[in-house]
């Protein structure tokens, strides 16, 4: 009897040990990690996604599961229109780029991925070298998601040595002798009309990391480029913002572009900052202002002088939709300044005016002080870096004391008396608080 | 590069401000609604808040200007540089133009000199002219070279300058970023501070209001409680009053009720009395009328008849039932008696069988006995023969021992039982009259055995019948069957003769039987029988009966013993058998056995000696043979040696 009991006890103890050993051998063994059959099925879908993509039929949680696990190396033509915005695209973005600020893309990872992907393709496009199909293939995949293109470089074609010799370092290169058929940049004509959701286009004809091969030609667009771009812009009916900066655009190209943009149905923001546009270009833009519904115009850092400013002022004097005008760092001088001030007397839509760094003197200040007294729509005015002098300052101070709408008035570095500066600021601040109270109501 | 847009860093400031302002303007209005009492403190608070907002706005402005200052400075510098560039460009252009002019002049001179050269014929002159020409050309080339050098130097300077400005720009941008960050930091700190302050203020206010509300609530509650308590006490008093009133009313009501009840009872009794009186009068009248006309009505008679007939019917049915039950009982009795007979027959059959088997066993036993005895006798004869031989051998005189059992044959019979009385023979002698007398005597003597009820029932019957019934009852009670009656009479008649001899036995029997009342009474009956008959004395009837009964019991037992046959008798006579068989076994006495043993031993010794002798003889023979062989060999050897020697 005793032995029998002992035996049973030993046996059971052995069993228990066996069981424990099984668990101890596999440190990850727990009941909870035994996968569900549904998970296994989903994993199978993930593994065979390339052969048999199943996504639409799944529930939201299953989609999440798949998005977490899909291979990032899947071809885009498979995933682009199938997989909705979510974790998968986040993973794609994080894999491709270190810095990903999704807030710039309406918090859509998919949009971010496709925009940046397309930008990369275009920026690395070498004319006559890369097959245009590379870009065209992407169009059907990304046309629904791309809203903005910010292209920071456009590669020039690979040059023949003889052409190199002909060029020189002139920074005023307006010659047309280099505009051969073979050296134009990427042709936007093939792309823009197909991107049906494009709203913003930021362009610069530049070349990053050029190193010791620097040539001015790399940083400017050819006539043919200009024409194709202008036609492409016209074909893109959804574009709202067009920004072409630091691209050595001179009058001729500006005129060409404006010519094609005259009847654009949706363009609201135009930015030609940091170019070489002169008076004739400014005239063309003045014409554009009267004809289109442009709301923001940025002509900062160009070569517009009094004559061009007069043309723009003429457009301003007529009823237009323009809300913001930036003529910073031009050569308006008093001639242009006075013309604009006169125009502003008739205008009551413009809210922001920037005339900083335009070699204006007290004459313009006097003209503008009249505007400030009469005009009640202007909200911000910037006259910094002009030689207004004490008289101009006093005139402005006087005018500001009657004004209630201006909430920003920048008259720094204008040789104005500090007293008047402080009084102007006082007025501005009271106006600000008034404005806030209005808003609060 | 330095034209960083101003908007991004200004925008947040602008957007945050209105919200703040809004929040601040909203908070005080709420507070005014809540706390109209503490207006004085409220004003001070509002002032504080205004100060706060002002401070923050100032901070924002200062910081933004601080940041944008750099930008405007950058713009100014850019303008300066642009102007500078244009100036230098203009100078360069002028210089180039001058150069072009001078070189043109010189070129013209050279061309003119070429013309003069063509005119001159003299070698010397030509030589001079050529020289001057060459000089002019050299001058032009030198000028050009100088110009190129200058331009190159300027380019270099410009390059350096460009690098410097780039570096400056970088520094400025760094500064800008730093200031922006600082602004953000300070602003966030300021906002946090303000948030904390507003929170604490808000908390304090809420606490204060909470405390106030609590106090108010408590006050109101206490008031309410007091009111309720007062109301409760009032109500209690009222309740007490009402209770007292109720009690009084109840007492009054009870009194009233009792009075009314009494009155009503009185009236009721009166009415009842009257009613009874009336009733009595009525009944008296009725009786009178009844008496007058005492003729039972037809209806009553029929009803009585009906009842009678019903009862008769009932009786009839009951009688039927009785008859039926009697029949049933008779049937049952019949079947039972039949069964009884059957079983009795079976019993008798079994007894016969048993007897038969007993006889068969006895014969078998006898046969077996005889067979064994014969065998034993033969063996004894054999042994005796052997003994005689041994004795003869030893030379001892042998006598045949006395053997009485050798004549005996068959099993030893146990003591023969007392001869049973032969009923058959005696029956004839017993007269019917005698039997009758005996019966009567028995009945009279053993009358006490009968139950009084039976005697009463028998009283009206005739004497003969009476005796028969009595006899049956007696026999039944004594366990005597009808067959035994003649035996009993015989016994009783003989008893008297035996009595004289067996007085002792009688006394002792009487002692024993005194215990049993039944038997004692039986003695009386036997005595009574004696009185009427000449054979038996009245007084000796009972003991006779008793002895008879005892004998019967014994006889029954003995028969039962008989049934188990010889087995029992054999067991009883086992000692006899033993002696019988032992005598057979001890034919040879102990001394003789001892003698036998000694003789055996001696014979054995003798046998051993004999075997030794036989062995020695065989050995001897062998040796003799060998000797003979050896002798032959020696002879052969001798012959052979003779041969050799020859």
mmCIF file of C-alpha atoms in Angstrom, chain B residues 237-583:
data_model
loop_
_atom_site.group_PDB
_atom_site.id
_atom_site.type_symbol
_atom_site.label_atom_id
_atom_site.label_comp_id
_atom_site.label_asym_id
_atom_site.label_seq_id
_atom_site.Cartn_x
_atom_site.Cartn_y
_atom_site.Cartn_z
ATOM 1 C CA UNK B 237 -49.280 67.865 20.046
ATOM 2 C CA UNK B 238 -52.225 67.795 17.754
ATOM 3 C CA UNK B 239 -51.972 64.076 17.433
ATOM 4 C CA UNK B 240 -51.982 63.757 21.216
ATOM 5 C CA UNK B 241 -55.065 65.943 21.512
ATOM 6 C CA UNK B 242 -56.865 63.976 18.898
ATOM 7 C CA UNK B 243 -55.911 60.728 20.533
ATOM 8 C CA UNK B 244 -57.353 61.856 23.857
ATOM 9 C CA UNK B 245 -60.514 62.983 22.169
ATOM 10 C CA UNK B 246 -60.733 59.711 20.332
ATOM 11 C CA UNK B 247 -60.328 57.772 23.551
ATOM 12 C CA UNK B 248 -63.123 59.702 25.254
ATOM 13 C CA UNK B 249 -65.348 59.224 22.277
ATOM 14 C CA UNK B 250 -64.609 55.538 22.240
ATOM 15 C CA UNK B 251 -65.547 55.131 25.898
ATOM 16 C CA UNK B 252 -68.744 57.033 25.376
ATOM 17 C CA UNK B 253 -69.585 54.979 22.338
ATOM 18 C CA UNK B 254 -68.929 51.743 24.200
ATOM 19 C CA UNK B 255 -71.249 52.751 27.027
ATOM 20 C CA UNK B 256 -73.921 53.699 24.602
ATOM 21 C CA UNK B 257 -73.490 50.501 22.705
ATOM 22 C CA UNK B 258 -73.755 48.389 25.843
ATOM 23 C CA UNK B 259 -76.918 50.153 26.928
ATOM 24 C CA UNK B 260 -78.456 49.651 23.532
ATOM 25 C CA UNK B 261 -77.406 46.037 23.501
ATOM 26 C CA UNK B 262 -79.011 45.455 26.879
ATOM 27 C CA UNK B 263 -82.205 47.036 25.802
ATOM 28 C CA UNK B 264 -82.297 45.085 22.617
ATOM 29 C CA UNK B 265 -81.594 41.856 24.415
ATOM 30 C CA UNK B 266 -84.380 42.538 26.821
ATOM 31 C CA UNK B 267 -86.823 43.141 24.014
ATOM 32 C CA UNK B 268 -85.568 40.092 22.179
ATOM 33 C CA UNK B 269 -86.001 37.854 25.161
ATOM 34 C CA UNK B 270 -89.441 39.229 25.631
ATOM 35 C CA UNK B 271 -90.327 38.461 22.050
ATOM 36 C CA UNK B 272 -88.848 34.987 22.329
ATOM 37 C CA UNK B 273 -90.774 34.260 25.450
ATOM 38 C CA UNK B 274 -93.935 35.356 23.811
ATOM 39 C CA UNK B 275 -93.168 33.275 20.799
ATOM 40 C CA UNK B 276 -92.523 30.187 22.896
ATOM 41 C CA UNK B 277 -95.700 30.717 24.801
ATOM 42 C CA UNK B 278 -97.556 30.965 21.551
ATOM 43 C CA UNK B 279 -95.829 27.874 20.270
ATOM 44 C CA UNK B 280 -96.735 25.915 23.347
ATOM 45 C CA UNK B 281 -100.293 26.984 23.059
ATOM 46 C CA UNK B 282 -100.292 25.987 19.442
ATOM 47 C CA UNK B 283 -98.827 22.563 20.149
ATOM 48 C CA UNK B 284 -101.314 21.983 22.914
ATOM 49 C CA UNK B 285 -104.080 22.824 20.550
ATOM 50 C CA UNK B 286 -102.591 20.568 17.926
ATOM 51 C CA UNK B 287 -102.321 17.715 20.363
ATOM 52 C CA UNK B 288 -105.825 18.195 21.352
ATOM 53 C CA UNK B 289 -106.924 18.073 17.774
ATOM 54 C CA UNK B 290 -104.741 15.063 17.168
ATOM 55 C CA UNK B 291 -106.236 13.219 20.015
ATOM 56 C CA UNK B 292 -109.581 14.046 18.731
ATOM 57 C CA UNK B 293 -108.919 12.703 15.351
ATOM 58 C CA UNK B 294 -106.423 9.945 15.968
ATOM 59 C CA UNK B 295 -106.405 8.374 12.643
ATOM 60 C CA UNK B 296 -103.083 8.154 11.044
ATOM 61 C CA UNK B 297 -103.161 9.537 7.702
ATOM 62 C CA UNK B 298 -102.788 7.404 4.600
ATOM 63 C CA UNK B 299 -99.566 8.959 3.683
ATOM 64 C CA UNK B 300 -97.927 8.096 6.942
ATOM 65 C CA UNK B 301 -98.949 4.456 6.648
ATOM 66 C CA UNK B 302 -97.630 4.018 3.167
ATOM 67 C CA UNK B 303 -94.391 5.517 4.195
ATOM 68 C CA UNK B 304 -94.086 3.089 7.043
ATOM 69 C CA UNK B 305 -94.908 0.202 4.723
ATOM 70 C CA UNK B 306 -92.359 1.328 2.328
ATOM 71 C CA UNK B 307 -89.850 1.426 5.066
ATOM 72 C CA UNK B 308 -90.723 -2.066 6.141
ATOM 73 C CA UNK B 309 -90.432 -3.426 2.660
ATOM 74 C CA UNK B 310 -87.086 -1.697 2.293
ATOM 75 C CA UNK B 311 -85.859 -3.219 5.453
ATOM 76 C CA UNK B 312 -87.117 -6.667 4.363
ATOM 77 C CA UNK B 313 -85.283 -6.313 1.147
ATOM 78 C CA UNK B 314 -82.217 -5.428 3.007
ATOM 79 C CA UNK B 315 -82.586 -8.485 5.197
ATOM 80 C CA UNK B 316 -83.059 -10.661 2.150
ATOM 81 C CA UNK B 317 -79.920 -9.379 0.600
ATOM 82 C CA UNK B 318 -78.021 -9.896 3.800
ATOM 83 C CA UNK B 319 -79.289 -13.464 3.994
ATOM 84 C CA UNK B 320 -78.227 -14.093 0.446
ATOM 85 C CA UNK B 321 -74.885 -12.768 1.281
ATOM 86 C CA UNK B 322 -74.663 -15.079 4.254
ATOM 87 C CA UNK B 323 -75.579 -18.121 2.155
ATOM 88 C CA UNK B 324 -73.100 -17.249 -0.421
ATOM 89 C CA UNK B 325 -70.381 -16.859 2.143
ATOM 90 C CA UNK B 326 -71.275 -20.160 3.771
ATOM 91 C CA UNK B 327 -71.017 -21.892 0.425
ATOM 92 C CA UNK B 328 -67.704 -20.339 -0.181
ATOM 93 C CA UNK B 329 -66.487 -21.446 3.180
ATOM 94 C CA UNK B 330 -67.662 -25.011 2.579
ATOM 95 C CA UNK B 331 -65.864 -25.088 -0.713
ATOM 96 C CA UNK B 332 -62.753 -23.791 0.888
ATOM 97 C CA UNK B 333 -62.965 -26.360 3.628
ATOM 98 C CA UNK B 334 -63.366 -29.149 1.110
ATOM 99 C CA UNK B 335 -60.357 -28.099 -0.864
ATOM 100 C CA UNK B 336 -58.332 -27.736 2.265
ATOM 101 C CA UNK B 337 -59.326 -31.188 3.540
ATOM 102 C CA UNK B 338 -58.429 -32.655 0.183
ATOM 103 C CA UNK B 339 -55.077 -31.028 0.349
ATOM 104 C CA UNK B 340 -54.663 -32.353 3.865
ATOM 105 C CA UNK B 341 -55.390 -35.894 2.764
ATOM 106 C CA UNK B 342 -52.947 -35.699 -0.046
ATOM 107 C CA UNK B 343 -50.225 -34.508 2.219
ATOM 108 C CA UNK B 344 -51.015 -37.270 4.707
ATOM 109 C CA UNK B 345 -50.755 -39.897 1.961
ATOM 110 C CA UNK B 346 -47.497 -38.449 0.893
ATOM 111 C CA UNK B 347 -46.254 -38.632 4.458
ATOM 112 C CA UNK B 348 -47.162 -42.272 4.843
ATOM 113 C CA UNK B 349 -45.509 -43.117 1.585
ATOM 114 C CA UNK B 350 -42.356 -41.455 2.727
ATOM 115 C CA UNK B 351 -42.435 -43.423 5.991
ATOM 116 C CA UNK B 352 -42.734 -46.675 4.137
ATOM 117 C CA UNK B 353 -39.838 -45.764 1.949
ATOM 118 C CA UNK B 354 -37.773 -44.924 4.970
ATOM 119 C CA UNK B 355 -38.532 -48.324 6.529
ATOM 120 C CA UNK B 356 -37.622 -50.074 3.352
ATOM 121 C CA UNK B 357 -34.329 -48.284 3.142
ATOM 122 C CA UNK B 358 -33.570 -49.107 6.754
ATOM 123 C CA UNK B 359 -34.032 -52.818 6.103
ATOM 124 C CA UNK B 360 -31.892 -52.637 2.961
ATOM 125 C CA UNK B 361 -29.132 -50.852 4.879
ATOM 126 C CA UNK B 362 -29.209 -53.450 7.624
ATOM 127 C CA UNK B 363 -28.762 -56.349 5.180
ATOM 128 C CA UNK B 364 -25.945 -54.531 3.438
ATOM 129 C CA UNK B 365 -24.258 -53.899 6.736
ATOM 130 C CA UNK B 366 -24.491 -57.546 7.651
ATOM 131 C CA UNK B 367 -22.988 -58.672 4.364
ATOM 132 C CA UNK B 368 -20.140 -56.251 4.673
ATOM 133 C CA UNK B 369 -19.485 -57.401 8.178
ATOM 134 C CA UNK B 370 -19.324 -61.003 7.215
ATOM 135 C CA UNK B 371 -16.984 -60.349 4.351
ATOM 136 C CA UNK B 372 -14.549 -58.388 6.499
ATOM 137 C CA UNK B 373 -14.720 -60.969 9.238
ATOM 138 C CA UNK B 374 -13.840 -63.778 6.866
ATOM 139 C CA UNK B 375 -10.867 -61.858 5.581
ATOM 140 C CA UNK B 376 -9.658 -61.184 9.071
ATOM 141 C CA UNK B 377 -10.064 -64.809 10.003
ATOM 142 C CA UNK B 378 -7.987 -65.932 7.037
ATOM 143 C CA UNK B 379 -5.265 -63.487 7.971
ATOM 144 C CA UNK B 380 -5.296 -64.688 11.542
ATOM 145 C CA UNK B 381 -4.962 -68.219 10.295
ATOM 146 C CA UNK B 382 -2.032 -67.179 8.149
ATOM 147 C CA UNK B 383 -0.295 -65.425 10.980
ATOM 148 C CA UNK B 384 -0.791 -68.352 13.230
ATOM 149 C CA UNK B 385 0.674 -70.575 10.610
ATOM 150 C CA UNK B 386 3.659 -68.268 10.257
ATOM 151 C CA UNK B 387 4.085 -68.198 13.996
ATOM 152 C CA UNK B 388 4.015 -71.923 14.181
ATOM 153 C CA UNK B 389 6.674 -72.121 11.456
ATOM 154 C CA UNK B 390 8.879 -69.593 13.215
ATOM 155 C CA UNK B 391 8.490 -71.451 16.459
ATOM 156 C CA UNK B 392 9.283 -74.647 14.741
ATOM 157 C CA UNK B 393 12.353 -73.109 13.230
ATOM 158 C CA UNK B 394 13.460 -71.839 16.536
ATOM 159 C CA UNK B 395 12.718 -75.018 18.125
ATOM 160 C CA UNK B 396 10.093 -73.685 20.463
ATOM 161 C CA UNK B 397 6.944 -75.549 21.140
ATOM 162 C CA UNK B 398 3.983 -73.896 19.591
ATOM 163 C CA UNK B 399 0.458 -73.935 20.855
ATOM 164 C CA UNK B 400 -2.587 -72.686 19.149
ATOM 165 C CA UNK B 401 -3.921 -69.839 21.283
ATOM 166 C CA UNK B 402 -7.604 -69.966 22.186
ATOM 167 C CA UNK B 403 -9.631 -68.205 19.588
ATOM 168 C CA UNK B 404 -13.271 -67.883 20.657
ATOM 169 C CA UNK B 405 -14.194 -65.433 17.961
ATOM 170 C CA UNK B 406 -13.319 -67.825 15.243
ATOM 171 C CA UNK B 407 -16.583 -69.624 15.809
ATOM 172 C CA UNK B 408 -18.591 -66.438 15.809
ATOM 173 C CA UNK B 409 -19.947 -65.085 12.587
ATOM 174 C CA UNK B 410 -22.114 -62.116 11.642
ATOM 175 C CA UNK B 411 -22.408 -58.730 13.343
ATOM 176 C CA UNK B 412 -22.871 -58.430 17.045
ATOM 177 C CA UNK B 413 -26.558 -57.661 17.700
ATOM 178 C CA UNK B 414 -27.343 -54.776 20.049
ATOM 179 C CA UNK B 415 -29.663 -55.328 22.988
ATOM 180 C CA UNK B 416 -33.065 -56.273 21.706
ATOM 181 C CA UNK B 417 -35.783 -53.753 22.548
ATOM 182 C CA UNK B 418 -38.799 -54.527 24.694
ATOM 183 C CA UNK B 419 -41.294 -56.319 22.630
ATOM 184 C CA UNK B 420 -43.915 -54.058 21.360
ATOM 185 C CA UNK B 421 -47.513 -54.722 22.354
ATOM 186 C CA UNK B 422 -49.282 -56.440 19.613
ATOM 187 C CA UNK B 423 -52.377 -54.457 19.002
ATOM 188 C CA UNK B 424 -53.818 -56.683 16.397
ATOM 189 C CA UNK B 425 -53.979 -59.610 18.701
ATOM 190 C CA UNK B 426 -55.482 -57.767 21.577
ATOM 191 C CA UNK B 427 -58.017 -55.853 19.594
ATOM 192 C CA UNK B 428 -60.219 -58.712 19.201
ATOM 193 C CA UNK B 429 -60.332 -59.204 22.919
ATOM 194 C CA UNK B 430 -61.409 -55.681 23.658
ATOM 195 C CA UNK B 431 -65.068 -55.414 23.594
ATOM 196 C CA UNK B 432 -66.888 -52.442 22.269
ATOM 197 C CA UNK B 433 -68.683 -52.028 25.509
ATOM 198 C CA UNK B 434 -65.498 -51.889 27.433
ATOM 199 C CA UNK B 435 -64.252 -49.259 25.150
ATOM 200 C CA UNK B 436 -67.391 -47.292 25.567
ATOM 201 C CA UNK B 437 -67.110 -47.515 29.307
ATOM 202 C CA UNK B 438 -63.587 -46.405 29.237
ATOM 203 C CA UNK B 439 -64.532 -43.516 27.057
ATOM 204 C CA UNK B 440 -67.282 -42.416 29.353
ATOM 205 C CA UNK B 441 -64.964 -42.708 32.318
ATOM 206 C CA UNK B 442 -62.396 -40.665 30.542
ATOM 207 C CA UNK B 443 -64.907 -38.081 29.609
ATOM 208 C CA UNK B 444 -66.161 -37.725 33.147
ATOM 209 C CA UNK B 445 -62.740 -37.623 34.683
ATOM 210 C CA UNK B 446 -61.237 -35.273 32.192
ATOM 211 C CA UNK B 447 -64.272 -33.018 32.079
ATOM 212 C CA UNK B 448 -62.261 -30.233 33.543
ATOM 213 C CA UNK B 449 -60.324 -30.144 30.324
ATOM 214 C CA UNK B 450 -63.390 -29.045 28.427
ATOM 215 C CA UNK B 451 -64.341 -25.469 28.288
ATOM 216 C CA UNK B 452 -67.393 -24.419 30.248
ATOM 217 C CA UNK B 453 -69.009 -22.961 27.161
ATOM 218 C CA UNK B 454 -68.802 -26.247 25.358
ATOM 219 C CA UNK B 455 -70.297 -28.024 28.342
ATOM 220 C CA UNK B 456 -73.184 -25.571 28.411
ATOM 221 C CA UNK B 457 -73.749 -26.071 24.708
ATOM 222 C CA UNK B 458 -73.678 -29.847 25.208
ATOM 223 C CA UNK B 459 -76.048 -29.874 28.142
ATOM 224 C CA UNK B 460 -79.258 -30.210 26.122
ATOM 225 C CA UNK B 461 -77.824 -33.126 24.045
ATOM 226 C CA UNK B 462 -78.162 -36.842 24.923
ATOM 227 C CA UNK B 463 -75.543 -38.535 27.019
ATOM 228 C CA UNK B 464 -74.080 -40.639 24.265
ATOM 229 C CA UNK B 465 -73.677 -37.751 21.935
ATOM 230 C CA UNK B 466 -72.323 -35.791 24.803
ATOM 231 C CA UNK B 467 -69.625 -38.365 25.497
ATOM 232 C CA UNK B 468 -68.711 -38.577 21.829
ATOM 233 C CA UNK B 469 -68.249 -34.831 21.558
ATOM 234 C CA UNK B 470 -66.430 -34.704 24.839
ATOM 235 C CA UNK B 471 -64.226 -37.596 23.809
ATOM 236 C CA UNK B 472 -63.244 -35.844 20.625
ATOM 237 C CA UNK B 473 -62.448 -32.654 22.364
ATOM 238 C CA UNK B 474 -60.426 -34.521 24.945
ATOM 239 C CA UNK B 475 -58.530 -36.556 22.446
ATOM 240 C CA UNK B 476 -57.857 -33.438 20.535
ATOM 241 C CA UNK B 477 -56.507 -31.693 23.604
ATOM 242 C CA UNK B 478 -54.436 -34.719 24.658
ATOM 243 C CA UNK B 479 -53.151 -35.370 21.155
ATOM 244 C CA UNK B 480 -54.605 -38.916 20.995
ATOM 245 C CA UNK B 481 -55.896 -40.184 17.706
ATOM 246 C CA UNK B 482 -58.950 -42.350 17.153
ATOM 247 C CA UNK B 483 -56.752 -45.291 16.232
ATOM 248 C CA UNK B 484 -55.100 -45.230 19.641
ATOM 249 C CA UNK B 485 -58.377 -45.681 21.553
ATOM 250 C CA UNK B 486 -58.199 -49.482 21.759
ATOM 251 C CA UNK B 487 -54.562 -49.241 22.757
ATOM 252 C CA UNK B 488 -55.486 -46.839 25.492
ATOM 253 C CA UNK B 489 -58.202 -49.114 26.844
ATOM 254 C CA UNK B 490 -55.837 -52.002 26.799
ATOM 255 C CA UNK B 491 -53.231 -49.981 28.608
ATOM 256 C CA UNK B 492 -55.660 -48.832 31.201
ATOM 257 C CA UNK B 493 -56.888 -52.326 31.839
ATOM 258 C CA UNK B 494 -53.332 -53.576 32.254
ATOM 259 C CA UNK B 495 -52.303 -50.616 34.342
ATOM 260 C CA UNK B 496 -54.023 -51.801 37.465
ATOM 261 C CA UNK B 497 -51.968 -54.969 37.548
ATOM 262 C CA UNK B 498 -48.760 -53.092 37.064
ATOM 263 C CA UNK B 499 -49.686 -50.458 39.578
ATOM 264 C CA UNK B 500 -48.802 -52.529 42.565
ATOM 265 C CA UNK B 501 -45.327 -53.186 41.303
ATOM 266 C CA UNK B 502 -44.653 -49.702 40.092
ATOM 267 C CA UNK B 503 -45.780 -47.595 42.988
ATOM 268 C CA UNK B 504 -42.444 -45.906 43.201
ATOM 269 C CA UNK B 505 -42.509 -45.147 39.615
ATOM 270 C CA UNK B 506 -45.999 -43.805 39.983
ATOM 271 C CA UNK B 507 -44.960 -41.478 42.795
ATOM 272 C CA UNK B 508 -42.080 -40.078 40.936
ATOM 273 C CA UNK B 509 -44.166 -39.713 37.852
ATOM 274 C CA UNK B 510 -46.784 -37.893 39.889
ATOM 275 C CA UNK B 511 -44.086 -35.523 41.178
ATOM 276 C CA UNK B 512 -42.955 -34.771 37.748
ATOM 277 C CA UNK B 513 -46.436 -34.392 36.431
ATOM 278 C CA UNK B 514 -47.543 -32.104 39.158
ATOM 279 C CA UNK B 515 -45.939 -29.367 37.195
ATOM 280 C CA UNK B 516 -48.195 -29.909 34.291
ATOM 281 C CA UNK B 517 -51.803 -29.273 35.167
ATOM 282 C CA UNK B 518 -52.967 -31.029 32.036
ATOM 283 C CA UNK B 519 -51.425 -34.292 33.112
ATOM 284 C CA UNK B 520 -52.535 -33.905 36.682
ATOM 285 C CA UNK B 521 -56.076 -33.591 35.497
ATOM 286 C CA UNK B 522 -55.590 -36.543 33.226
ATOM 287 C CA UNK B 523 -54.829 -38.532 36.354
ATOM 288 C CA UNK B 524 -58.194 -37.565 37.713
ATOM 289 C CA UNK B 525 -59.899 -38.615 34.509
ATOM 290 C CA UNK B 526 -58.178 -41.950 34.636
ATOM 291 C CA UNK B 527 -59.307 -42.234 38.235
ATOM 292 C CA UNK B 528 -62.842 -41.538 37.215
ATOM 293 C CA UNK B 529 -62.639 -44.198 34.559
ATOM 294 C CA UNK B 530 -61.506 -46.578 37.229
ATOM 295 C CA UNK B 531 -64.612 -45.827 39.227
ATOM 296 C CA UNK B 532 -66.989 -46.885 36.500
ATOM 297 C CA UNK B 533 -64.984 -49.844 35.245
ATOM 298 C CA UNK B 534 -63.872 -52.833 37.202
ATOM 299 C CA UNK B 535 -60.573 -52.826 35.485
ATOM 300 C CA UNK B 536 -59.341 -49.473 36.436
ATOM 301 C CA UNK B 537 -59.557 -47.498 39.592
ATOM 302 C CA UNK B 538 -60.932 -44.084 39.410
ATOM 303 C CA UNK B 539 -57.967 -42.585 41.147
ATOM 304 C CA UNK B 540 -55.472 -44.422 38.981
ATOM 305 C CA UNK B 541 -57.017 -43.322 35.735
ATOM 306 C CA UNK B 542 -55.016 -40.156 35.590
ATOM 307 C CA UNK B 543 -51.610 -41.619 36.323
ATOM 308 C CA UNK B 544 -52.409 -44.405 33.948
ATOM 309 C CA UNK B 545 -53.297 -41.968 31.277
ATOM 310 C CA UNK B 546 -50.192 -40.096 32.018
ATOM 311 C CA UNK B 547 -47.971 -43.101 31.835
ATOM 312 C CA UNK B 548 -49.708 -44.078 28.647
ATOM 313 C CA UNK B 549 -49.029 -40.714 27.157
ATOM 314 C CA UNK B 550 -45.439 -40.861 28.240
ATOM 315 C CA UNK B 551 -45.059 -44.296 26.783
ATOM 316 C CA UNK B 552 -46.548 -43.126 23.564
ATOM 317 C CA UNK B 553 -44.134 -40.256 23.407
ATOM 318 C CA UNK B 554 -41.263 -42.659 24.074
ATOM 319 C CA UNK B 555 -42.498 -45.107 21.499
ATOM 320 C CA UNK B 556 -42.756 -42.330 18.989
ATOM 321 C CA UNK B 557 -39.209 -41.285 19.782
ATOM 322 C CA UNK B 558 -38.022 -44.856 19.547
ATOM 323 C CA UNK B 559 -39.635 -45.262 16.166
ATOM 324 C CA UNK B 560 -37.919 -42.165 15.086
ATOM 325 C CA UNK B 561 -34.690 -43.705 16.366
ATOM 326 C CA UNK B 562 -35.478 -46.852 14.510
ATOM 327 C CA UNK B 563 -35.709 -44.923 11.368
ATOM 328 C CA UNK B 564 -32.088 -43.838 11.759
ATOM 329 C CA UNK B 565 -31.393 -47.643 12.028
ATOM 330 C CA UNK B 566 -28.257 -49.394 12.808
ATOM 331 C CA UNK B 567 -25.981 -46.357 12.653
ATOM 332 C CA UNK B 568 -27.086 -45.397 16.103
ATOM 333 C CA UNK B 569 -26.863 -48.856 17.636
ATOM 334 C CA UNK B 570 -23.437 -49.343 16.118
ATOM 335 C CA UNK B 571 -22.252 -46.102 17.602
ATOM 336 C CA UNK B 572 -23.655 -47.189 20.892
ATOM 337 C CA UNK B 573 -21.846 -50.565 20.713
ATOM 338 C CA UNK B 574 -18.542 -49.207 19.338
ATOM 339 C CA UNK B 575 -16.712 -50.490 22.408
ATOM 340 C CA UNK B 576 -17.928 -54.041 21.792
ATOM 341 C CA UNK B 577 -16.839 -53.903 18.219
ATOM 342 C CA UNK B 578 -13.444 -52.638 19.283
ATOM 343 C CA UNK B 579 -12.807 -55.429 21.672
ATOM 344 C CA UNK B 580 -14.006 -57.883 19.069
ATOM 345 C CA UNK B 581 -11.671 -56.605 16.381
ATOM 346 C CA UNK B 582 -8.800 -56.049 18.824
ATOM 347 C CA UNK B 583 -9.004 -59.656 19.952
#
